[in-house]
Structures are given as structure tokens and as C-alpha cells.
Amino acid sequence: MTVSIDALEVADPPDAWDRAGFTVDSDAVCRVGGVRIHLIGGVSGTGIVGWSLRGVPPHEPLDDLDGIPTTRSDAGPAATATHTNGVTSIDHVVLLSPDLNRTVESLRALGVHRRRERDGELGGHPIRQIFFRLGEVILEVVGSPGTPGDGPSSLWGITYTVADIDATAAFLGDRTAPVKDAVQPGRRITTLRHHDFGMSVRTALISPPILSA
């Protein structure tokens, strides 16, 4: 069985996400594509504080994945909700790693293998991006290709696919950055000024992928 993301645990209040145009159920769950986002308030830190994965091999112990609190799930995919901001699914989740080899090995132990990688720069420093597939969601692992560091990995941010990037930018107004071309050919992207809504998760919004004929 393929390992996939069942849920993300986010230390934000539900009303912050509601203000940003997300539909939040009465149980404080935001359903995006087949993924549940549990909005648990600010009692457990900030940002994405944990996740649950389905399809994990039964012989593998699972309390954390490279320092990220992780639980096992047998739940099926969520029934997607309609969001007034135009979000349709999660394109990718970004994981920051202080030790890329350690993180890659932690994923490999669950049967999750790298699809591709890319080297680049951020703030004048070299970075390496390694991409994995967790069901419908891409996991982008980012870290330094040089000397490994200590400490746990963390789930840093979410990029959502939207049906119409211009309509989403118009809906959110000046609380998004100007829409620009994405790294992915044919796609366009903007970032949400998430703090303006009281959200703690770094958030980007991207147009749908261009499907090949």
C-alpha cells in the first residue's frame, strides 16, 4: 500500500483559516483534497506540529519521522470541501531537514523513495531539494547539501493548487504577493501573507499543473 498523508496537525485557530477563505468544519477540520487539516489552536506551538500517515508498513514503529511527531492512520481519504479562496488540493508540503541523508533514510524505512532532486541557492547559500510522493501530495525535503546539522526536521509550509490563480489573488487582495511564474513550467504562483489572517503556516498558492497530451 502506498504511504500517503491522512492529516496535518496545525496549531492555528479555525477562525484564522476561515478568514483566509478556507471552509472549516464544525469539528475544526479543514478538508483539502483527500487530506484533513486539524486546526488545534495555539496550545502546541505554531505551524504544522505533526501529521498522520496511512499505508505505513505494520512492522515499522511510528512515533515520529526524523523528529516530526507522526501517527499511523487507517482512515480513508477525506471528502474534499469547496473553498471560497479557490483552493482545490495540496500541491506539496515542505519539510526542512538539518540532515538530508538522515531524513531520506527515515522515509526509505517506510517504503518512500526519492523521485528526483534539484540543487539551488537560498539567500546565497546552497540548498538541495529532494522530492517524494505521499499519495496525492508531493513532499519537498529541503536542506543543505553540505555538513549535516543536529536537531529534528520540521514541516515548514504548504503550497495549495487553486482552480484560477488570478481569481484567488483577486479574492485575497493585498494579502497576497504579486502573482509570478513558478519554477514549474507553465504554472504561476503567489504567497499568502498568512500572518494577516492570524495563521502560522507559511502558505503559497499555485495554478494547476499543465497536463501533457
Coordinates of C-alpha atoms in Angstrom, one line a residue:
M1 CA 0.0 0.0 0.0
T2 CA 1.3 3.5 -0.9
V3 CA 2.2 5.7 2.0
S4 CA 0.1 8.9 1.9
I5 CA -0.8 11.8 4.2
D6 CA -4.0 11.4 6.1
A7 CA -3.9 14.6 8.2
L8 CA -1.8 17.5 9.2
E9 CA -1.9 18.9 12.7
V10 CA -1.8 22.7 12.7
A11 CA -1.5 25.0 15.8
D12 CA -3.9 27.6 14.4
P13 CA -7.4 28.7 15.5
P14 CA -10.1 27.7 13.0
D15 CA -11.4 31.3 12.5
A16 CA -8.0 32.3 11.1
W17 CA -8.4 29.8 8.3
D18 CA -12.0 30.8 7.8
R19 CA -10.9 34.4 7.3
A20 CA -8.5 33.3 4.6
G21 CA -11.3 31.6 2.6
F22 CA -10.9 28.0 3.7
T23 CA -14.0 26.0 4.7
V24 CA -13.6 24.7 8.2
D25 CA -16.0 22.0 9.6
S26 CA -17.6 22.3 13.0
D27 CA -15.0 19.8 14.4
A28 CA -12.2 22.3 13.4
V29 CA -11.1 20.2 10.4
C30 CA -10.3 21.7 7.0
R31 CA -10.6 19.2 4.2
V32 CA -8.4 19.9 1.2
G33 CA -8.4 17.3 -1.5
G34 CA -8.2 14.0 0.4
V35 CA -6.2 15.5 3.3
R36 CA -7.6 16.6 6.7
I37 CA -6.0 19.6 8.3
H38 CA -6.8 19.6 12.1
L39 CA -6.8 23.1 13.5
I40 CA -5.9 22.6 17.1
G41 CA -5.3 26.2 18.3
G42 CA -2.1 27.5 19.7
V43 CA -1.8 25.1 22.6
S44 CA 1.0 23.1 21.0
G45 CA 3.3 25.7 19.5
T46 CA 2.9 27.2 16.0
G47 CA 2.8 25.9 12.4
I48 CA 2.5 22.3 11.4
V49 CA 3.2 20.4 14.6
G50 CA 2.6 16.8 13.4
W51 CA 0.9 14.6 10.9
S52 CA -0.6 11.2 10.4
L53 CA 0.3 8.8 7.6
R54 CA -1.7 5.9 6.1
G55 CA -0.1 2.9 4.4
V56 CA 2.8 2.6 6.7
P57 CA 4.2 -1.0 6.9
P58 CA 2.8 -2.7 10.0
H59 CA 6.3 -3.8 11.2
E60 CA 7.6 -0.2 11.4
P61 CA 7.3 1.6 14.8
L62 CA 5.9 5.1 14.2
D63 CA 6.1 7.8 16.9
D64 CA 8.0 10.3 14.8
L65 CA 9.6 10.6 11.5
D66 CA 13.0 12.2 11.8
G67 CA 11.8 14.2 14.8
I68 CA 8.3 15.1 13.4
P69 CA 5.5 13.8 15.6
T70 CA 3.8 11.1 13.5
T71 CA 1.0 8.7 14.0
R72 CA -0.4 5.9 11.9
S73 CA -3.8 6.1 10.3
D74 CA -6.2 3.6 8.8
A75 CA -8.7 6.3 7.7
G76 CA -9.7 6.7 4.1
P77 CA -9.2 9.9 2.2
A78 CA -11.3 12.9 3.2
A79 CA -14.2 14.0 1.1
T80 CA -12.9 17.3 -0.4
A81 CA -14.6 20.6 0.6
T82 CA -15.2 23.6 -1.6
H83 CA -13.2 26.7 -0.5
T84 CA -14.1 30.3 -1.4
N85 CA -10.4 31.1 -2.0
G86 CA -10.4 28.7 -4.9
V87 CA -8.1 26.0 -3.3
T88 CA -8.7 22.5 -4.7
S89 CA -5.9 20.4 -3.3
I90 CA -2.5 20.4 -1.7
D91 CA 0.3 20.5 -4.3
H92 CA 3.2 20.0 -1.9
V93 CA 4.3 20.2 1.7
V94 CA 7.8 21.5 2.6
L95 CA 9.9 19.6 5.1
L96 CA 13.1 21.4 6.4
S97 CA 15.8 18.9 7.3
P98 CA 19.1 19.6 9.1
D99 CA 20.5 16.3 7.8
L100 CA 19.3 15.3 4.4
N101 CA 20.7 11.8 4.5
R102 CA 19.1 11.1 7.8
T103 CA 15.7 12.3 6.6
V104 CA 15.9 10.3 3.3
E105 CA 16.8 7.2 5.3
S106 CA 13.8 7.8 7.6
L107 CA 11.5 7.9 4.6
R108 CA 13.1 5.0 2.9
A109 CA 12.4 2.9 6.1
L110 CA 8.7 3.5 5.4
G111 CA 9.0 2.5 1.8
V112 CA 9.0 6.1 0.5
H113 CA 11.8 6.7 -2.1
R114 CA 13.1 9.9 -3.7
R115 CA 11.7 10.7 -7.1
R116 CA 14.1 13.5 -8.1
E117 CA 16.3 16.2 -6.6
R118 CA 17.5 19.7 -7.5
D119 CA 20.3 21.9 -6.3
G120 CA 19.9 25.7 -5.9
E121 CA 20.5 28.7 -3.7
L122 CA 18.6 30.5 -1.0
G123 CA 20.0 33.7 0.4
G124 CA 23.3 33.0 -1.2
H125 CA 23.6 29.6 0.5
P126 CA 23.4 26.3 -1.4
I127 CA 20.3 24.1 -0.8
R128 CA 19.2 20.8 -2.1
Q129 CA 15.5 19.9 -2.7
I130 CA 14.6 16.2 -2.7
F131 CA 11.1 15.3 -3.9
F132 CA 8.9 12.3 -2.7
R133 CA 5.4 11.3 -3.4
L134 CA 3.0 10.7 -0.5
G135 CA -0.3 9.8 -2.3
E136 CA -1.8 12.9 -3.9
V137 CA 0.7 15.2 -2.2
I138 CA 4.4 15.9 -3.1
L139 CA 6.8 16.1 -0.1
E140 CA 9.6 18.5 -0.8
V141 CA 12.5 17.9 1.6
V142 CA 14.9 20.9 1.7
G143 CA 18.3 21.2 3.4
S144 CA 21.9 21.9 3.0
P145 CA 23.9 19.5 0.8
G146 CA 27.0 20.2 2.9
T147 CA 27.8 19.3 6.5
P148 CA 24.7 17.8 8.3
G149 CA 23.4 19.5 11.4
D150 CA 21.7 18.3 14.6
G151 CA 18.1 18.6 15.7
P152 CA 14.8 17.4 14.3
S153 CA 13.2 18.0 10.9
S154 CA 10.1 20.2 10.7
L155 CA 7.1 20.6 8.5
W156 CA 7.6 24.2 7.2
G157 CA 4.8 25.1 4.8
I158 CA 2.1 24.1 2.4
T159 CA 1.5 25.0 -1.3
Y160 CA -2.0 24.6 -2.5
T161 CA -3.3 24.2 -6.0
V162 CA -6.1 26.7 -6.9
A163 CA -8.5 26.5 -9.8
D164 CA -7.8 30.0 -11.0
I165 CA -4.7 31.8 -9.7
D166 CA -5.9 35.3 -10.8
A167 CA -9.3 34.8 -9.2
T168 CA -7.7 33.6 -6.0
A169 CA -5.3 36.6 -5.9
A170 CA -8.3 39.0 -6.5
F171 CA -10.3 37.4 -3.7
L172 CA -7.4 37.7 -1.2
G173 CA -6.4 41.2 -2.4
D174 CA -3.3 42.8 -0.9
R175 CA -2.8 39.9 1.4
T176 CA -1.0 38.0 -1.3
A177 CA 2.2 38.8 -3.1
P178 CA 2.1 39.6 -6.8
V179 CA 1.4 36.5 -9.0
K180 CA 4.6 35.4 -10.8
D181 CA 5.8 32.5 -12.9
A182 CA 6.6 29.4 -10.8
V183 CA 9.6 27.1 -11.2
Q184 CA 7.4 24.5 -12.7
P185 CA 6.9 25.3 -16.4
G186 CA 3.5 26.8 -17.3
R187 CA 2.5 27.4 -13.7
R188 CA 2.1 30.6 -11.7
I189 CA 2.3 31.2 -8.0
T190 CA 1.7 33.7 -5.2
T191 CA 2.4 33.6 -1.5
L192 CA -0.2 34.4 1.2
R193 CA 0.6 37.0 3.9
H194 CA -0.6 34.4 6.4
H195 CA 0.1 36.5 9.5
D196 CA -2.5 39.0 8.3
F197 CA -5.1 36.3 8.9
G198 CA -3.7 35.0 12.2
M199 CA -2.3 31.9 10.5
S200 CA 1.1 30.5 11.4
V201 CA 1.7 28.2 8.5
R202 CA 3.7 29.5 5.5
T203 CA 1.3 29.3 2.6
A204 CA 1.7 29.5 -1.2
L205 CA -1.0 29.2 -3.9
I206 CA -0.2 27.8 -7.4
S207 CA -2.1 27.3 -10.6
P208 CA -2.9 23.8 -11.8
P209 CA -0.2 21.7 -13.5
I210 CA -0.1 21.7 -17.2
L211 CA -1.2 18.2 -18.4
S212 CA 0.7 16.7 -21.3
A213 CA -1.3 15.5 -24.2

